[in-house]
GROMACS .gro file of C-alpha atoms in nm:
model
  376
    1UNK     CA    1   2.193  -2.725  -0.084
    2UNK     CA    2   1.829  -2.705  -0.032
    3UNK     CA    3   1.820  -2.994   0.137
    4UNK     CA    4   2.042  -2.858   0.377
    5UNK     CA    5   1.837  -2.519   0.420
    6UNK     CA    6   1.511  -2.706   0.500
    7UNK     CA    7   1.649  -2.946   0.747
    8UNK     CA    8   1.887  -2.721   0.897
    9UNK     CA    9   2.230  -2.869   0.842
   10UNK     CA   10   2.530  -2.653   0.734
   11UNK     CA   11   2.685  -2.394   0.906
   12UNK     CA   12   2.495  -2.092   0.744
   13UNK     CA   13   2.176  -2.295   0.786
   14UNK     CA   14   1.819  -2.121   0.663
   15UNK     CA   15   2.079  -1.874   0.464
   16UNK     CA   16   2.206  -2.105   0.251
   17UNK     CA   17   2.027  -2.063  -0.074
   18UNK     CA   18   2.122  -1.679  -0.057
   19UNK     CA   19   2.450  -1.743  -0.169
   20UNK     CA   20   2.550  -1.832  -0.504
   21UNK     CA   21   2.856  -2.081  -0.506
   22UNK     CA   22   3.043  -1.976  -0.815
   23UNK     CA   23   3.060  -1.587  -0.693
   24UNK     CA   24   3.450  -1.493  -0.656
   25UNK     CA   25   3.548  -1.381  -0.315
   26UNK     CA   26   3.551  -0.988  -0.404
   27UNK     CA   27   3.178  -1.016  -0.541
   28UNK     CA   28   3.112  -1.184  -0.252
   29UNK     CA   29   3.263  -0.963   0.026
   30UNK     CA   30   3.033  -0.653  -0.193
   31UNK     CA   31   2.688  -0.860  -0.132
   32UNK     CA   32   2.783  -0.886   0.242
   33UNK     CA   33   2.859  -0.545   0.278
   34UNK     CA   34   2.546  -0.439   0.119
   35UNK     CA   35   2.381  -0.695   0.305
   36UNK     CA   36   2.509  -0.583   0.667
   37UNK     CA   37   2.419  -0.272   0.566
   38UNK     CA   38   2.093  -0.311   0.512
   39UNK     CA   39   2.070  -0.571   0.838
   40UNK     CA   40   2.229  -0.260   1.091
   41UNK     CA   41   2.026   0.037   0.931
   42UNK     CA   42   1.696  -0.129   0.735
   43UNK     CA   43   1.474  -0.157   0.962
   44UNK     CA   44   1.311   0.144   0.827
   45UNK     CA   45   1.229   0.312   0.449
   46UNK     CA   46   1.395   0.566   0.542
   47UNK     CA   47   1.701   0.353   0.682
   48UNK     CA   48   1.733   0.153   0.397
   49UNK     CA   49   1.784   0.439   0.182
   50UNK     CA   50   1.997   0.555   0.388
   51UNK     CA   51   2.215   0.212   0.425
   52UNK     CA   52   2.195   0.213   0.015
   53UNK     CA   53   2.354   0.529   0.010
   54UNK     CA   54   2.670   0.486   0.271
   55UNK     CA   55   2.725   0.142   0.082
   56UNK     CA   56   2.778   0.351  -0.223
   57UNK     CA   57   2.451   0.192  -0.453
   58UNK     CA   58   2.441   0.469  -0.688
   59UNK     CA   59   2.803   0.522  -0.767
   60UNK     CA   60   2.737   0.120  -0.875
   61UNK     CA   61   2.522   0.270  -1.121
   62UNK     CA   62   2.694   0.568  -1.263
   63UNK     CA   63   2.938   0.532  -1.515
   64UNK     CA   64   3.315   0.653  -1.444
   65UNK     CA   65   3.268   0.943  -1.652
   66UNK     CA   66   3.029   1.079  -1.399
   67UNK     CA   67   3.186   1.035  -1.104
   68UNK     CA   68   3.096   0.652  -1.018
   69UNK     CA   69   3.201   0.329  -1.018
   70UNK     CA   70   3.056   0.116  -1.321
   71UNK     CA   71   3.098  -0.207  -1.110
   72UNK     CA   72   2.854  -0.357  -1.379
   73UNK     CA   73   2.490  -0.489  -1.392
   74UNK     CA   74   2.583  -0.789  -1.206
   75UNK     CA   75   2.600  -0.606  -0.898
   76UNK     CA   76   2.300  -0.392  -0.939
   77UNK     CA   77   2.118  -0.723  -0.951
   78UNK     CA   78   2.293  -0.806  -0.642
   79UNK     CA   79   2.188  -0.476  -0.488
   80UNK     CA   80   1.847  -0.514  -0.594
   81UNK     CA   81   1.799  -0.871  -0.472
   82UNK     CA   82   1.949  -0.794  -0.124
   83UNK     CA   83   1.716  -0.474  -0.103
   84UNK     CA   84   1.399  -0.716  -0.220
   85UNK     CA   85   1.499  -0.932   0.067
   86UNK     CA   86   1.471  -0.599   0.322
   87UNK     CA   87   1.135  -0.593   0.181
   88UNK     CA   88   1.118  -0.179   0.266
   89UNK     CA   89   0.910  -0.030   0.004
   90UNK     CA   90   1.223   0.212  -0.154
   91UNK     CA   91   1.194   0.280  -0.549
   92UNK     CA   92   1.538   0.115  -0.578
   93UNK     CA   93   1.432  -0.006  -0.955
   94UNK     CA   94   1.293   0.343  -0.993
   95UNK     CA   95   1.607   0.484  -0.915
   96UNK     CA   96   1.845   0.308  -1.102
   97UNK     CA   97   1.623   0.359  -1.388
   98UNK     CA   98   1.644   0.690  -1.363
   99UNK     CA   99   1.982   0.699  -1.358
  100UNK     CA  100   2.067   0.484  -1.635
  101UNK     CA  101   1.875   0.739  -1.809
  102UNK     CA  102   2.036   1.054  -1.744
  103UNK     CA  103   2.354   0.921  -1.726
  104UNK     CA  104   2.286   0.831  -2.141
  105UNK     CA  105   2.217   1.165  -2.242
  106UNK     CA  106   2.535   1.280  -2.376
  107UNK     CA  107   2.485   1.607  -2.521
  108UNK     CA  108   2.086   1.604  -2.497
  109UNK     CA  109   2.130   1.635  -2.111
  110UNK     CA  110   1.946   1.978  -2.031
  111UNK     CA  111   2.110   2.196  -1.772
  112UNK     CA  112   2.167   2.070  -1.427
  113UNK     CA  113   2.211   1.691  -1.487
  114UNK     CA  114   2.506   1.718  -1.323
  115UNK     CA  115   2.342   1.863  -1.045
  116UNK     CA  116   2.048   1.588  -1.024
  117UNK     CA  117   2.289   1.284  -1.038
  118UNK     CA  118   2.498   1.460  -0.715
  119UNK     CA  119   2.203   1.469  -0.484
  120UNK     CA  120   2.056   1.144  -0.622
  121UNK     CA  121   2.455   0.980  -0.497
  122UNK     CA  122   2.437   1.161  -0.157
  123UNK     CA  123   2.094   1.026  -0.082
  124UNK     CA  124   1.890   1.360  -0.102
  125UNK     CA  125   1.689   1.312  -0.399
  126UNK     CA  126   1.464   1.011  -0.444
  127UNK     CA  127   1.344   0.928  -0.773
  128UNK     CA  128   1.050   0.726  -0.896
  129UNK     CA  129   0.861   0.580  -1.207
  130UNK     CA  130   0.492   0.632  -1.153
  131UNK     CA  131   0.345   0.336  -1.340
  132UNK     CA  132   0.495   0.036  -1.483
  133UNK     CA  133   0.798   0.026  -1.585
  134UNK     CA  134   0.930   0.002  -1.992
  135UNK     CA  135   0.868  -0.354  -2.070
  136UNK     CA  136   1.258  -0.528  -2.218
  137UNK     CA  137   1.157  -0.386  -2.525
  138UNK     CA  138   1.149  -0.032  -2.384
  139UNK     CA  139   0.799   0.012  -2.485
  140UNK     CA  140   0.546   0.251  -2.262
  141UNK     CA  141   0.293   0.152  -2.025
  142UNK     CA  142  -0.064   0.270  -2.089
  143UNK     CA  143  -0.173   0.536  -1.825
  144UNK     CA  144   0.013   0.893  -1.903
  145UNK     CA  145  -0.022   1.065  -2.252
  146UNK     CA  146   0.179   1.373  -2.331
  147UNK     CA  147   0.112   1.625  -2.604
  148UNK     CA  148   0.332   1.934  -2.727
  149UNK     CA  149   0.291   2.264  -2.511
  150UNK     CA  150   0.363   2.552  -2.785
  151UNK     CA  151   0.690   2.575  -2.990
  152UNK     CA  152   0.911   2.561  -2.645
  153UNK     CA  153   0.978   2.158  -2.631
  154UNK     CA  154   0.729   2.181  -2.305
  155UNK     CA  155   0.495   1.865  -2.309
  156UNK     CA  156   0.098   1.867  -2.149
  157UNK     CA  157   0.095   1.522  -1.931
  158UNK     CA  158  -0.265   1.375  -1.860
  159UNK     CA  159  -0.341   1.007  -1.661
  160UNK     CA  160  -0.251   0.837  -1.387
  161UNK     CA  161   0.048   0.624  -1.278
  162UNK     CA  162   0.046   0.366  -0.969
  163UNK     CA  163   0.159   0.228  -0.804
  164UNK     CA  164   0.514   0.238  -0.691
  165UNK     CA  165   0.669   0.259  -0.374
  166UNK     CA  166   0.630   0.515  -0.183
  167UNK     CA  167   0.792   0.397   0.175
  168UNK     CA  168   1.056   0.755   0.129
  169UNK     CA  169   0.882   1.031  -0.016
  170UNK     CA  170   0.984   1.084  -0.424
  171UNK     CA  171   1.161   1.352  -0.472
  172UNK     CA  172   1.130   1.354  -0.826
  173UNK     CA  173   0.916   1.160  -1.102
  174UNK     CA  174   1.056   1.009  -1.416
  175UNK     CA  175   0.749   1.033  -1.608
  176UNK     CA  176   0.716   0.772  -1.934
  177UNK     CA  177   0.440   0.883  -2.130
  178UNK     CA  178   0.312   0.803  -2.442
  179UNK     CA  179   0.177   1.019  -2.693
  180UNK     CA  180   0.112   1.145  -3.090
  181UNK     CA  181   0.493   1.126  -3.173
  182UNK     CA  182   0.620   0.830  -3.012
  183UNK     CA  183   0.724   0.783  -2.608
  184UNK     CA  184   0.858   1.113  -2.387
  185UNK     CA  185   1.029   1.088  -2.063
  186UNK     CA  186   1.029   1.344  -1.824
  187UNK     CA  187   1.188   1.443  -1.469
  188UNK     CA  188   0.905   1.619  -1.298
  189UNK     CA  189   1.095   1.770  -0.942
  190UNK     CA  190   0.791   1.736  -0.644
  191UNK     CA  191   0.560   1.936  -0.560
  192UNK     CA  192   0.474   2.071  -0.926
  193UNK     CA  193   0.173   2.216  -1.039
  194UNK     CA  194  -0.122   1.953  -1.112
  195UNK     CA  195   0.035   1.700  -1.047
  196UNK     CA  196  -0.070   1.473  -0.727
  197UNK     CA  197   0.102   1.200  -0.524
  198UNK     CA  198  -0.215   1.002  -0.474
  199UNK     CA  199  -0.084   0.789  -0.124
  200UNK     CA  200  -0.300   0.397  -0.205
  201UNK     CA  201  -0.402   0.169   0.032
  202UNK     CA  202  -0.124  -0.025   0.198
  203UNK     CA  203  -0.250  -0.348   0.274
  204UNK     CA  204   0.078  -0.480   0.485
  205UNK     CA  205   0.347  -0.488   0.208
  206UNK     CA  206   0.404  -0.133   0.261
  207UNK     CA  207   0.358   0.215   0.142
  208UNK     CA  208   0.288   0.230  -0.208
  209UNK     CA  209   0.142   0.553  -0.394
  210UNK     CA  210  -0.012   0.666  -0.730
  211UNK     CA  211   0.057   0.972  -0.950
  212UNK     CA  212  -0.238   1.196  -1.113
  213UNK     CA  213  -0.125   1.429  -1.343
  214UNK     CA  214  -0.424   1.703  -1.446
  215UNK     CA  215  -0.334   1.866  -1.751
  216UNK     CA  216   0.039   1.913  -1.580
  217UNK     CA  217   0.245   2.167  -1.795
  218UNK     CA  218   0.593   2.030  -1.806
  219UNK     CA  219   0.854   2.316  -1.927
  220UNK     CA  220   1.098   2.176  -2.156
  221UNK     CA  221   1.407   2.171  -1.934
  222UNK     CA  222   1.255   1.872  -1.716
  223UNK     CA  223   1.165   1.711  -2.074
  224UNK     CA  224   1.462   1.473  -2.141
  225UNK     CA  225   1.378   1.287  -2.410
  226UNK     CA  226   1.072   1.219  -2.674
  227UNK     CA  227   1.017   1.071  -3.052
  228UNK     CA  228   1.294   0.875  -3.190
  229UNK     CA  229   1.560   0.951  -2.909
  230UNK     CA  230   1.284   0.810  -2.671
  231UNK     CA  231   1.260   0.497  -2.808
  232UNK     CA  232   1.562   0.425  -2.835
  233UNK     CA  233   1.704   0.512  -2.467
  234UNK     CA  234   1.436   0.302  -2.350
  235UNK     CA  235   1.466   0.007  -2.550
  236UNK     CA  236   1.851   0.023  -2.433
  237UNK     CA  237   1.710   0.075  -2.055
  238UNK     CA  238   1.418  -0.187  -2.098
  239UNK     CA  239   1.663  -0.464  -2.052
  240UNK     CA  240   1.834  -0.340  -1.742
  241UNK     CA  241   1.472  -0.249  -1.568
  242UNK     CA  242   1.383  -0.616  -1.683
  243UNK     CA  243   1.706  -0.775  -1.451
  244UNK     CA  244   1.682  -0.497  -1.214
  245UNK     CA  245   1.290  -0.601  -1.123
  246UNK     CA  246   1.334  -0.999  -1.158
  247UNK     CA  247   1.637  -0.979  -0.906
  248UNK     CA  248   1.444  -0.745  -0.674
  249UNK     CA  249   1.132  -1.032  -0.715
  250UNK     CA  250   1.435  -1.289  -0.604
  251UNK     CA  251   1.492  -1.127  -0.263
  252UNK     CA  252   1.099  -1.068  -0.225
  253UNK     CA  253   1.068  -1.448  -0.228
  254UNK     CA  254   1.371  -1.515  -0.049
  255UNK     CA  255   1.264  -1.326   0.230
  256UNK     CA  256   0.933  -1.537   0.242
  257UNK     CA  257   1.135  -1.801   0.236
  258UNK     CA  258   1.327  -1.727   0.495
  259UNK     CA  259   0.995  -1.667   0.703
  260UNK     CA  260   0.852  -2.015   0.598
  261UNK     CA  261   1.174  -2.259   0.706
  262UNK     CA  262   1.127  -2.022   1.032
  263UNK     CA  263   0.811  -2.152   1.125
  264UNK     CA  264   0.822  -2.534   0.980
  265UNK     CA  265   1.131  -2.540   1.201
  266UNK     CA  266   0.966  -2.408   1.517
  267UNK     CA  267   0.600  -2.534   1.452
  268UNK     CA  268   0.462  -2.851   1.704
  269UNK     CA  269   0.266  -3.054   1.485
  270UNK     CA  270   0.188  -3.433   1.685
  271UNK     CA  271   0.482  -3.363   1.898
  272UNK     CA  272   0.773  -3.253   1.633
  273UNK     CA  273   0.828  -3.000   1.443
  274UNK     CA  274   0.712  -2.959   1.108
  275UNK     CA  275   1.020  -2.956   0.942
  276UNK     CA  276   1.022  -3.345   1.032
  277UNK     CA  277   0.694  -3.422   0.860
  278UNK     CA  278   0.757  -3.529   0.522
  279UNK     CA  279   0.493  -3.314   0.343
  280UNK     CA  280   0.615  -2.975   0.476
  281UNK     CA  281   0.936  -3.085   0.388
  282UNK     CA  282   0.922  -3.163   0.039
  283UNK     CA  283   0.688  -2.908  -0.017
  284UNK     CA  284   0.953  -2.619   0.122
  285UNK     CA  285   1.237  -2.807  -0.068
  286UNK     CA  286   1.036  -2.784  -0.424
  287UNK     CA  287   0.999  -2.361  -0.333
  288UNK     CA  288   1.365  -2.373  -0.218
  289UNK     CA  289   1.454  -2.508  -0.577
  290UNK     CA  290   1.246  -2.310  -0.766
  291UNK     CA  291   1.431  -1.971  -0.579
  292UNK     CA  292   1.775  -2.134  -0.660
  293UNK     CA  293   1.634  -2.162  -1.046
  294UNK     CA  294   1.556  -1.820  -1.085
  295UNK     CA  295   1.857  -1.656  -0.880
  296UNK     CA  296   2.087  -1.833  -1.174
  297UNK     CA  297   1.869  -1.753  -1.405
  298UNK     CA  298   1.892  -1.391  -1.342
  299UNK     CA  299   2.239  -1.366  -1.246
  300UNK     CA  300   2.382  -1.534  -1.583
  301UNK     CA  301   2.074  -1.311  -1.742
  302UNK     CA  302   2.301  -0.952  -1.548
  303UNK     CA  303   2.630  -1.125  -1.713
  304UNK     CA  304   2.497  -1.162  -2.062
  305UNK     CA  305   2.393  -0.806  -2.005
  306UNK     CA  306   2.738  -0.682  -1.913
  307UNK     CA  307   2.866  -0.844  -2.206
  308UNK     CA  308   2.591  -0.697  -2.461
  309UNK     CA  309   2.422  -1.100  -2.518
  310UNK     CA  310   2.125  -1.042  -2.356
  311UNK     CA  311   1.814  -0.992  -2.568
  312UNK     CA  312   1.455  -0.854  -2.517
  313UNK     CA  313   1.282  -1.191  -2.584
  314UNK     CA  314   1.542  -1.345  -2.331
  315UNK     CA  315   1.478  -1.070  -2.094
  316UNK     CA  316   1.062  -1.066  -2.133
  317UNK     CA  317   1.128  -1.468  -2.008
  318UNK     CA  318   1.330  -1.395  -1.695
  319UNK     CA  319   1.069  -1.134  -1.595
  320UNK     CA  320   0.796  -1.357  -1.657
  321UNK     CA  321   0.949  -1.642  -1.499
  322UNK     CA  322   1.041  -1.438  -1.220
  323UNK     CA  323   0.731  -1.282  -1.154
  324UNK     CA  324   0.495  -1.618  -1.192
  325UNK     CA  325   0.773  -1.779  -0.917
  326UNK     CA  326   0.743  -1.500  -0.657
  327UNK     CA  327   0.326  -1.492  -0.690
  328UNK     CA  328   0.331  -1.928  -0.676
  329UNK     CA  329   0.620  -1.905  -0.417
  330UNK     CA  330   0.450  -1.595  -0.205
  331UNK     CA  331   0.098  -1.780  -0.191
  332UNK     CA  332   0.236  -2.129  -0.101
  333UNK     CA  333   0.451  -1.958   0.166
  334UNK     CA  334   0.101  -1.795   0.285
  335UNK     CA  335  -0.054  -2.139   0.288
  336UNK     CA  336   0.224  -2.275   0.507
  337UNK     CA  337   0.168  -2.072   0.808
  338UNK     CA  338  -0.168  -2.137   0.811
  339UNK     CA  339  -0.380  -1.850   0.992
  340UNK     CA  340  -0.118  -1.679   1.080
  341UNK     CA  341  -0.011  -1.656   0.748
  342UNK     CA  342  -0.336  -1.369   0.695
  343UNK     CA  343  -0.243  -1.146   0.951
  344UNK     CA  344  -0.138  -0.784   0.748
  345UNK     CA  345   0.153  -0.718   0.960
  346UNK     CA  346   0.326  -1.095   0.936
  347UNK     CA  347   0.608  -1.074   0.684
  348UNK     CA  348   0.473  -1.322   0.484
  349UNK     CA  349   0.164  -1.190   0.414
  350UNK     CA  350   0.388  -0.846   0.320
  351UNK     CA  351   0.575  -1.031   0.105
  352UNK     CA  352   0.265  -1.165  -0.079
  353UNK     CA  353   0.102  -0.856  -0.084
  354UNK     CA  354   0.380  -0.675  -0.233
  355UNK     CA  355   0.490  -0.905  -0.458
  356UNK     CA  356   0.094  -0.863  -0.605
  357UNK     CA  357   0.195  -0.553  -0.776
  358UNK     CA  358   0.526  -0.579  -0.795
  359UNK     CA  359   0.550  -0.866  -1.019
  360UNK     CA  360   0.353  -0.649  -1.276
  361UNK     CA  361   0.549  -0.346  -1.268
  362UNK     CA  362   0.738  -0.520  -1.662
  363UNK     CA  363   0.372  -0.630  -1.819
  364UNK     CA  364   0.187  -0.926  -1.695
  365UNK     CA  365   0.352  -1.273  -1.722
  366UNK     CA  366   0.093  -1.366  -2.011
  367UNK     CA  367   0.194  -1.091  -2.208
  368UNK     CA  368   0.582  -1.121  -2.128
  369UNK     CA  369   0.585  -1.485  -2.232
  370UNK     CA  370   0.415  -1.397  -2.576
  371UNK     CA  371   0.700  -1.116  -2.586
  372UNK     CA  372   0.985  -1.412  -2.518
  373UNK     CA  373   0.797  -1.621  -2.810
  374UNK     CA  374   0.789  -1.388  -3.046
  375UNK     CA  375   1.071  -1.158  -2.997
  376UNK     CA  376   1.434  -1.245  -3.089
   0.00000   0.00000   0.00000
């Protein structure tokens, strides 16, 4: 197969190795619906939000008892992988986070959860995680810390959380904070006092913004969980943010990919093109494999988690693995296209500039690894 997508053979050519052979012919037909979807309408943020919402992305998410689909987290990897490959800066992993979340609450949903989750499924409210996101064992990132606000439940959130993407504006913040009783998440609804969407430099893999909260007094409706109750939605939710990001890292690399057998294929190099010199070749063929590699890898990884086998030390080493392949993968592809591979508004260079912070939003690889080694 990878042969065939270097050298051009096959009927689906450069696409190949975005297909996995042992998907049934439903799953299928869903990835090229999403995928059209995002071809006709994603050329913009805004469009691809838009093309996630008419295919129907969050009812994916939402469980039947709230009005969606619960086609499973095998699709939601799908999803994420074919928005990666877009490569428009939406808060897609955000999102789906978010949802996973409030959809859990049971009877500690405050009022108007039903509410949120409608305008989050007709594409009018836009939610993201300032920060990284819980590592597989649902632990916090450093950067926010909460403490009580009076007897109410309110919370007092102080620090700063960046970056996610920011190519549609958030509508919403889940907040993850971490603080003298254990982990609280919030849902802070934009604008709110003190707190700032802090817009970062984009560099050329797309908008991307940071969140300053200022001694931000959160009342306890938009406080939906904190302590034990905390910790243990986000341990549950770890796992899925852990496949959600590596698949999203897959279609990030993919679409370099895509960009590098491009130009070997129409690159003059002592009158052929590249693709025939051996070096390119084998070079491209070695990033084509390791892309194949991790797409099974995280699609048996969304199976086990359907099926309640996956574990946080398996999950910390698909997110590592992921995330060193798309920075090695990203670079090489950079290296390939020689100078043209620097300039800020090539895809490649988006692709390796986004996948700088992306691949971090889990925990650095280092840490991840030591996470798979020492975590059942």
């Amino acid at each position: 197969m990878t042969t065939q997508a270097v050298n051009g053979n096959g009927a689906d050519g450069a696409e190949r190795w975005r297909e996995r052979e042992d998907e049934d012919s439903l799953f299928r037909q869903l990835r090229l619906t999403v995928r059209q979807g995002l071809e006709v309408d994603g050329d913009t943020p805004g469009g691809t939000w838009e093309a996630l919402t008419q295919v129907g992305a969050w009812e994916f998410a939402l469980p039947i008892d709230k009005d969606g689909l619960d086609l499973g987290q095998a699709v939601l990897a799908m999803a994420c992988e074919e928005a990666g490959n877009a490569m428009q800066p939406v808060p897609l992993a955000d999102t789906l986070l978010a949802l996973d979340l409030l959809a859990g609450l049971g009877p500690l949903a405050p009022e108007g959860t039903d509410d949120t989750l409608d305008r989050v499924r007709a594409g009018e409210l836009t939610l993201a995680v300032p920060g990284r996101l819980p590592d597989p064992r649902g632990a916090v990132p450093p950067g926010i810390a909460w403490k009580p606000d009076g007897d109410d439940g309110g919370v007092v959130l102080t620090g700063t959380g960046g970056p996610f993407a920011a190519g549609v504006d958030a509508g919403a913040l889940l907040v993850l904070a971490s603080g003298p009783d254990g982990p609280c998440v919030a849902l802070v609804e934009l604008p709110a006092p003190d707190v700032r969407v802090r817009p970062l430099r984009d560099h050329g893999g797309g908008a991307v913004a940071g969140a300053v909260f200022d001694e931000a007094r959160i009342p306890a409706g938009a406080v939906l969980l904190r302590g034990l109750a905390a910790e243990r939605a986000l341990a549950r939710v770890g796992l899925r943010a852990a496949v959600h990001q590596a698949s999203l890292l897959a279609g990030i690399t993919a679409a370099a990919l895509t960009a590098v057998v491009s130009r070997i294929r129409g690159r003059q190099q002592f009158g052929q093109a590249l693709v025939k010199h051996q070096g390119p070749r084998l070079r491209v063929a070695g990033l084509l494999a390791r892309l194949d590699a991790v797409r099974w890898a995280v699609g048996d990884a969304a199976r086990d988690l359907d099926e309640g086998r996956l574990t946080p030390g398996e999950a910390a080493g698909l997110i590592a693995l992921t995330a060193e392949t798309t920075l090695d993968v990203t670079r090489d592809a950079v290296h390939l296209h020689g100078a043209s591979g620097l300039v800020r508004d090539g895809l490649v260079a988006g692709c390796y500039r986004r996948a700088a912070w992306e691949a971090l939003r889990c925990g650095r690889p280092a840490q991840l690894w030591d996470t798979a080694a020492h975590t059942p």
